[in-house]
Short mmCIF file of C-alpha atoms and ligand atoms in Angstrom, two decimals:
data_model
loop_
_atom_site.label_atom_id
_atom_site.label_comp_id
_atom_site.label_asym_id
_atom_site.label_seq_id
_atom_site.Cartn_x
_atom_site.Cartn_y
_atom_site.Cartn_z
CA UNK A 19 0.00 0.00 0.00
CA UNK A 20 1.15 3.53 -0.77
CA UNK A 21 -0.24 7.00 -1.47
CA UNK A 22 -1.78 5.80 -4.73
CA UNK A 23 -3.59 2.82 -3.21
CA UNK A 24 -6.62 2.09 -1.06
CA UNK A 25 -7.82 -0.57 1.36
CA UNK A 26 -11.42 -1.69 1.71
CA UNK A 27 -12.84 -2.66 5.10
CA UNK A 28 -16.13 -2.72 6.92
CA UNK A 29 -17.36 0.13 9.04
CA UNK A 30 -16.91 -0.69 12.76
CA UNK A 31 -14.07 -3.08 11.86
CA UNK A 32 -11.03 -3.65 14.08
CA UNK A 33 -9.16 -0.32 14.35
CA UNK A 34 -5.71 -1.57 13.38
CA UNK A 35 -6.76 -1.93 9.71
CA UNK A 36 -7.36 1.81 9.52
CA UNK A 37 -4.13 2.56 11.33
CA UNK A 38 -1.95 0.45 9.00
CA UNK A 39 -3.71 1.83 5.93
CA UNK A 40 -3.19 5.41 7.08
CA UNK A 41 0.40 4.80 8.12
CA UNK A 42 1.09 3.73 4.54
CA UNK A 43 -0.53 6.90 3.24
CA UNK A 44 -3.24 4.86 1.52
CA UNK A 45 -6.93 5.66 1.36
CA UNK A 46 -9.51 3.96 3.59
CA UNK A 47 -12.71 2.82 1.91
CA UNK A 48 -15.43 1.76 4.34
CA UNK A 49 -18.34 -0.55 3.56
CA UNK A 50 -21.50 0.09 5.61
CA UNK A 51 -22.67 -2.68 7.94
CA UNK A 52 -26.12 -4.25 8.18
CA UNK A 53 -27.19 -4.75 11.81
CA UNK A 54 -23.54 -4.11 12.78
CA UNK A 55 -22.42 -7.04 10.62
CA UNK A 56 -19.88 -6.92 7.76
CA UNK A 57 -21.76 -6.75 4.47
CA UNK A 58 -19.41 -8.96 2.46
CA UNK A 59 -21.74 -9.07 -0.55
CA UNK A 60 -21.16 -5.32 -0.95
CA UNK A 61 -17.36 -5.35 -0.86
CA UNK A 62 -16.90 -5.78 -4.63
CA UNK A 63 -18.93 -2.60 -5.21
CA UNK A 64 -16.55 -0.53 -3.10
CA UNK A 65 -13.21 -1.57 -4.61
CA UNK A 66 -11.68 0.55 -7.36
CA UNK A 67 -8.54 0.41 -9.49
CA UNK A 68 -6.47 1.67 -6.53
CA UNK A 69 -7.58 -1.08 -4.11
CA UNK A 70 -4.78 -3.42 -3.03
CA UNK A 71 -6.15 -4.95 0.17
CA UNK A 72 -9.45 -5.94 1.77
CA UNK A 73 -9.61 -6.56 5.51
CA UNK A 74 -12.19 -8.86 7.09
CA UNK A 75 -12.34 -9.62 10.82
CA UNK A 76 -14.39 -12.75 11.46
CA UNK A 77 -15.68 -12.51 14.15
CA UNK A 78 -15.20 -8.77 14.27
CA UNK A 79 -13.98 -6.79 17.27
CA UNK A 80 -15.83 -4.79 18.71
CA UNK A 81 -19.18 -5.86 17.23
CA UNK A 82 -18.76 -9.61 17.80
CA UNK A 83 -20.61 -10.34 14.56
CA UNK A 84 -19.42 -13.13 12.26
CA UNK A 85 -19.77 -14.05 8.59
CA UNK A 86 -20.55 -17.51 7.22
CA UNK A 87 -18.37 -19.55 4.89
CA UNK A 88 -20.82 -18.99 2.07
CA UNK A 89 -20.79 -15.21 2.49
CA UNK A 90 -17.00 -15.13 2.59
CA UNK A 91 -16.49 -17.43 -0.39
CA UNK A 92 -18.97 -15.44 -2.47
CA UNK A 93 -17.07 -12.27 -1.67
CA UNK A 94 -13.76 -13.91 -2.67
CA UNK A 95 -15.29 -14.95 -5.98
CA UNK A 96 -16.49 -11.41 -6.65
CA UNK A 97 -13.08 -9.80 -6.04
CA UNK A 98 -10.23 -9.73 -8.56
CA UNK A 99 -7.33 -12.07 -7.72
CA UNK A 100 -4.99 -9.08 -7.75
CA UNK A 101 -6.46 -7.85 -4.44
CA UNK A 102 -5.01 -9.31 -1.26
CA UNK A 103 -7.76 -10.35 1.16
CA UNK A 104 -6.78 -10.55 4.83
CA UNK A 105 -9.07 -12.72 6.91
CA UNK A 106 -8.42 -12.04 10.58
CA UNK A 107 -9.41 -14.94 12.82
CA UNK A 108 -8.40 -13.48 16.20
CA UNK A 109 -11.55 -14.89 17.88
CA UNK A 110 -12.25 -17.97 15.72
CA UNK A 111 -12.16 -20.47 18.62
CA UNK A 112 -15.16 -18.80 20.27
CA UNK A 113 -17.44 -19.24 17.25
CA UNK A 114 -20.24 -21.73 17.82
CA UNK A 115 -21.76 -21.75 14.34
CA UNK A 116 -21.74 -24.69 11.92
CA UNK A 117 -21.69 -22.41 8.88
CA UNK A 118 -18.44 -20.66 9.93
CA UNK A 119 -15.53 -20.38 7.45
CA UNK A 120 -13.74 -23.58 6.37
CA UNK A 121 -10.07 -22.70 5.95
CA UNK A 122 -9.10 -25.85 4.04
CA UNK A 123 -11.54 -24.95 1.29
CA UNK A 124 -10.67 -21.25 1.25
CA UNK A 125 -6.89 -21.67 1.28
CA UNK A 126 -6.96 -24.24 -1.50
CA UNK A 127 -9.16 -22.06 -3.69
CA UNK A 128 -7.79 -18.55 -3.26
CA UNK A 129 -4.09 -17.72 -3.78
CA UNK A 130 -4.82 -14.08 -2.82
CA UNK A 131 -6.08 -14.98 0.68
CA UNK A 132 -4.03 -14.38 3.83
CA UNK A 133 -5.46 -15.76 7.06
CA UNK A 134 -4.04 -14.23 10.22
CA UNK A 135 -4.16 -15.62 13.73
CA UNK A 136 -2.99 -14.03 16.94
CA UNK A 137 -2.03 -15.71 20.22
CA UNK A 138 -3.32 -12.66 22.10
CA UNK A 139 -6.86 -13.86 22.70
CA UNK A 140 -7.74 -17.44 23.66
CA UNK A 141 -4.09 -18.30 24.32
CA UNK A 142 -3.76 -15.19 26.49
CA UNK A 143 -0.29 -14.22 25.22
CA UNK A 144 -1.22 -10.63 24.31
CA UNK A 145 1.97 -8.88 25.36
CA UNK A 146 4.27 -11.37 23.63
CA UNK A 147 3.45 -10.00 20.15
CA UNK A 148 3.11 -13.36 18.48
CA UNK A 149 0.84 -14.70 15.75
CA UNK A 150 0.98 -16.45 12.39
CA UNK A 151 -0.37 -16.33 8.87
CA UNK A 152 -1.73 -18.99 6.51
CA UNK A 153 -1.71 -18.51 2.75
CA UNK A 154 -0.79 -20.00 -0.61
CA UNK A 155 2.88 -20.91 -1.25
CA UNK A 156 3.03 -18.04 -3.68
CA UNK A 157 1.88 -15.44 -1.19
CA UNK A 158 3.99 -16.80 1.67
CA UNK A 159 6.98 -16.74 -0.69
CA UNK A 160 6.44 -13.05 -1.35
CA UNK A 161 6.06 -12.29 2.36
CA UNK A 162 9.23 -14.22 3.11
CA UNK A 163 11.22 -12.02 0.74
CA UNK A 164 10.37 -8.86 2.68
CA UNK A 165 10.22 -10.38 6.16
CA UNK A 166 12.71 -9.02 8.67
CA UNK A 167 15.09 -11.72 9.94
CA UNK A 168 14.18 -11.39 13.62
CA UNK A 169 10.52 -10.41 13.47
CA UNK A 170 9.31 -12.46 16.42
CA UNK A 171 11.45 -13.43 19.37
CA UNK A 172 12.35 -16.98 20.33
CA UNK A 173 10.77 -16.83 23.80
CA UNK A 174 7.44 -15.77 22.29
CA UNK A 175 7.74 -18.61 19.74
CA UNK A 176 8.41 -21.10 22.52
CA UNK A 177 5.39 -19.88 24.51
CA UNK A 178 3.20 -19.99 21.39
CA UNK A 179 4.19 -23.63 20.72
CA UNK A 180 3.27 -24.59 24.28
CA UNK A 181 0.03 -22.59 24.16
CA UNK A 182 -1.16 -24.06 20.87
CA UNK A 183 -0.64 -27.58 22.27
CA UNK A 184 -2.57 -26.80 25.46
CA UNK A 185 -5.88 -28.18 24.19
CA UNK A 186 -7.23 -28.50 27.71
CA UNK A 187 -6.99 -24.75 28.35
CA UNK A 188 -8.52 -23.95 24.98
CA UNK A 189 -11.44 -26.37 25.44
CA UNK A 190 -12.09 -25.05 28.93
CA UNK A 191 -12.04 -21.42 27.79
CA UNK A 192 -14.38 -22.11 24.86
CA UNK A 193 -16.87 -23.81 27.16
CA UNK A 194 -16.73 -21.14 29.84
CA UNK A 195 -17.04 -18.37 27.27
CA UNK A 196 -20.01 -19.98 25.49
CA UNK A 197 -21.94 -20.50 28.74
CA UNK A 198 -21.14 -17.10 30.19
CA UNK A 199 -21.65 -15.21 26.91
CA UNK A 200 -25.18 -16.57 26.74
CA UNK A 201 -25.84 -15.75 30.38
CA UNK A 202 -24.41 -12.20 30.23
CA UNK A 203 -26.34 -11.57 27.00
CA UNK A 204 -29.57 -12.65 28.65
CA UNK A 205 -28.97 -10.72 31.87
CA UNK A 206 -28.08 -7.52 29.98
CA UNK A 207 -31.12 -7.92 27.74
CA UNK A 208 -33.32 -8.46 30.81
CA UNK A 209 -31.97 -5.17 32.17
CA UNK A 210 -33.23 -3.48 29.00
CA UNK A 211 -29.89 -3.27 27.21
CA UNK A 212 -29.60 -3.73 23.47
CA UNK A 213 -26.87 -6.34 22.94
CA UNK A 214 -25.30 -7.17 19.60
CA UNK A 215 -25.29 -10.99 19.19
CA UNK A 216 -21.65 -12.00 19.59
CA UNK A 217 -19.49 -14.93 18.52
CA UNK A 218 -16.47 -13.47 20.32
CA UNK A 219 -15.44 -13.37 23.97
CA UNK A 220 -17.13 -10.01 24.52
CA UNK A 221 -20.49 -8.33 24.06
CA UNK A 222 -21.14 -4.77 22.89
CA UNK A 223 -24.32 -3.21 24.19
CA UNK A 224 -26.09 0.11 24.57
CA UNK A 225 -28.78 1.30 26.91
CA UNK A 226 -29.97 4.23 29.00
CA UNK A 227 -26.48 5.45 29.82
CA UNK A 228 -23.67 7.67 28.62
CA UNK A 229 -20.94 5.22 27.62
CA UNK A 230 -17.99 7.38 28.71
CA UNK A 231 -19.59 8.08 32.08
CA UNK A 232 -20.45 4.45 32.66
CA UNK A 233 -16.89 3.49 31.80
CA UNK A 234 -15.56 5.82 34.53
CA UNK A 235 -18.14 4.68 37.07
CA UNK A 236 -17.45 1.00 36.48
CA UNK A 237 -13.73 1.66 36.67
CA UNK A 238 -14.24 3.13 40.16
CA UNK A 239 -15.71 -0.24 41.12
CA UNK A 240 -12.76 -2.11 39.64
CA UNK A 241 -14.44 -3.16 36.40
CA UNK A 242 -12.73 -2.19 33.15
CA UNK A 243 -15.02 -2.13 30.13
CA UNK A 244 -14.45 -0.31 26.86
CA UNK A 245 -16.47 2.58 25.45
CA UNK A 246 -16.16 2.22 21.67
CA UNK A 247 -16.70 5.75 20.38
CA UNK A 248 -13.50 5.34 18.36
CA UNK A 249 -15.33 2.70 16.35
CA UNK A 250 -18.10 5.13 15.59
CA UNK A 251 -20.32 3.43 18.18
CA UNK A 252 -20.43 6.19 20.83
CA UNK A 253 -23.46 4.78 22.67
CA UNK A 254 -21.91 1.35 23.12
CA UNK A 255 -19.85 -0.34 25.80
CA UNK A 256 -17.90 -3.52 25.07
CA UNK A 257 -17.57 -5.91 27.96
CA UNK A 258 -15.29 -8.93 27.90
CA UNK A 259 -16.74 -12.21 29.15
CA UNK A 260 -14.98 -13.22 32.35
CA UNK A 261 -15.38 -16.00 34.85
CA UNK A 262 -18.78 -16.57 36.43
CA UNK A 263 -17.81 -14.50 39.50
CA UNK A 264 -16.34 -11.67 37.45
CA UNK A 265 -19.47 -11.49 35.30
CA UNK A 266 -21.74 -11.49 38.36
CA UNK A 267 -19.69 -8.70 39.89
CA UNK A 268 -19.89 -6.66 36.69
CA UNK A 269 -23.66 -7.16 36.35
CA UNK A 270 -24.18 -6.27 40.00
CA UNK A 271 -22.14 -3.06 39.74
CA UNK A 272 -23.80 -2.14 36.47
CA UNK A 273 -27.27 -2.43 37.95
CA UNK A 274 -26.20 -0.45 41.07
CA UNK A 275 -24.80 2.36 38.92
CA UNK A 276 -27.86 2.55 36.67
CA UNK A 277 -30.43 2.41 39.51
C1 PLP B 10 -6.68 -8.51 19.31
C2 PLP B 10 -6.92 -8.56 17.87
C3 PLP B 10 -5.89 -8.81 16.93
C4 PLP B 10 -4.44 -9.01 17.19
O1 PLP B 10 -3.84 -8.52 18.24
P1 PLP B 10 -2.27 -8.61 18.50
O2 PLP B 10 -2.22 -8.57 19.96
O3 PLP B 10 -1.69 -7.44 17.83
O4 PLP B 10 -1.81 -9.91 17.93
C5 PLP B 10 -6.23 -8.88 15.60
N1 PLP B 10 -7.48 -8.72 15.20
C6 PLP B 10 -8.47 -8.49 16.03
C7 PLP B 10 -9.85 -8.35 15.47
C8 PLP B 10 -8.24 -8.39 17.39
O5 PLP B 10 -9.25 -8.12 18.23
#
């Protein structure tokens, strides 16, 4: 990407896509969402001759919405092969949908697809700056040519290898998250909040509150949530799903503050 190019992404998509696009001097093209969800069927209408990259977070942070395999594959078929599509699977483990993306199919069909995966979420290695990419030989070959020799450190690599093999932790986290996500969603909805259905490990919701004020008030009680005005969702708060006790504490404090 450079000053002459553009990147296409959904509105309310993960903020880093905008930051990297801008830092390369390229133009940001945003595709409107439908019910907060990426409208992948519209992406091909927004690209132009300057477009080099499309970014898709699935599920997306901070909306928690996801796109099905069919939606994603259709989009890939509608885009020219000269455009690099980055499919960001930061929260893929938390998805509980049968129609979610099938990487074997996608990677074998599309040489212009780059799938990225971080260890910052379910593996909990956020500060180690470690992740990986999956793509065609061709694309990986190109990346290898420009890759810096020491781009990730050996301690982070060692931790990532251990974390990826720790199936027990991953299974436990998925189960806890699925149960608690459903419970928190229901409890927030019962309190009159409007929650966006989430396939991630967080829920974004709005209600009869000022998001920035609520953020401060919850912080005073030791609960850190995230107002997401930066994502053009100024009425919303994003709360991460915690343990049962943490969620209870959050819900308790929330209802105290709002009553
Ligand atoms: C957290 C996150 C990442 C990656 O985070 P790093 O810590 O930089 O690896 C990527 N995409 C989304 C959507 C995320 O929420």
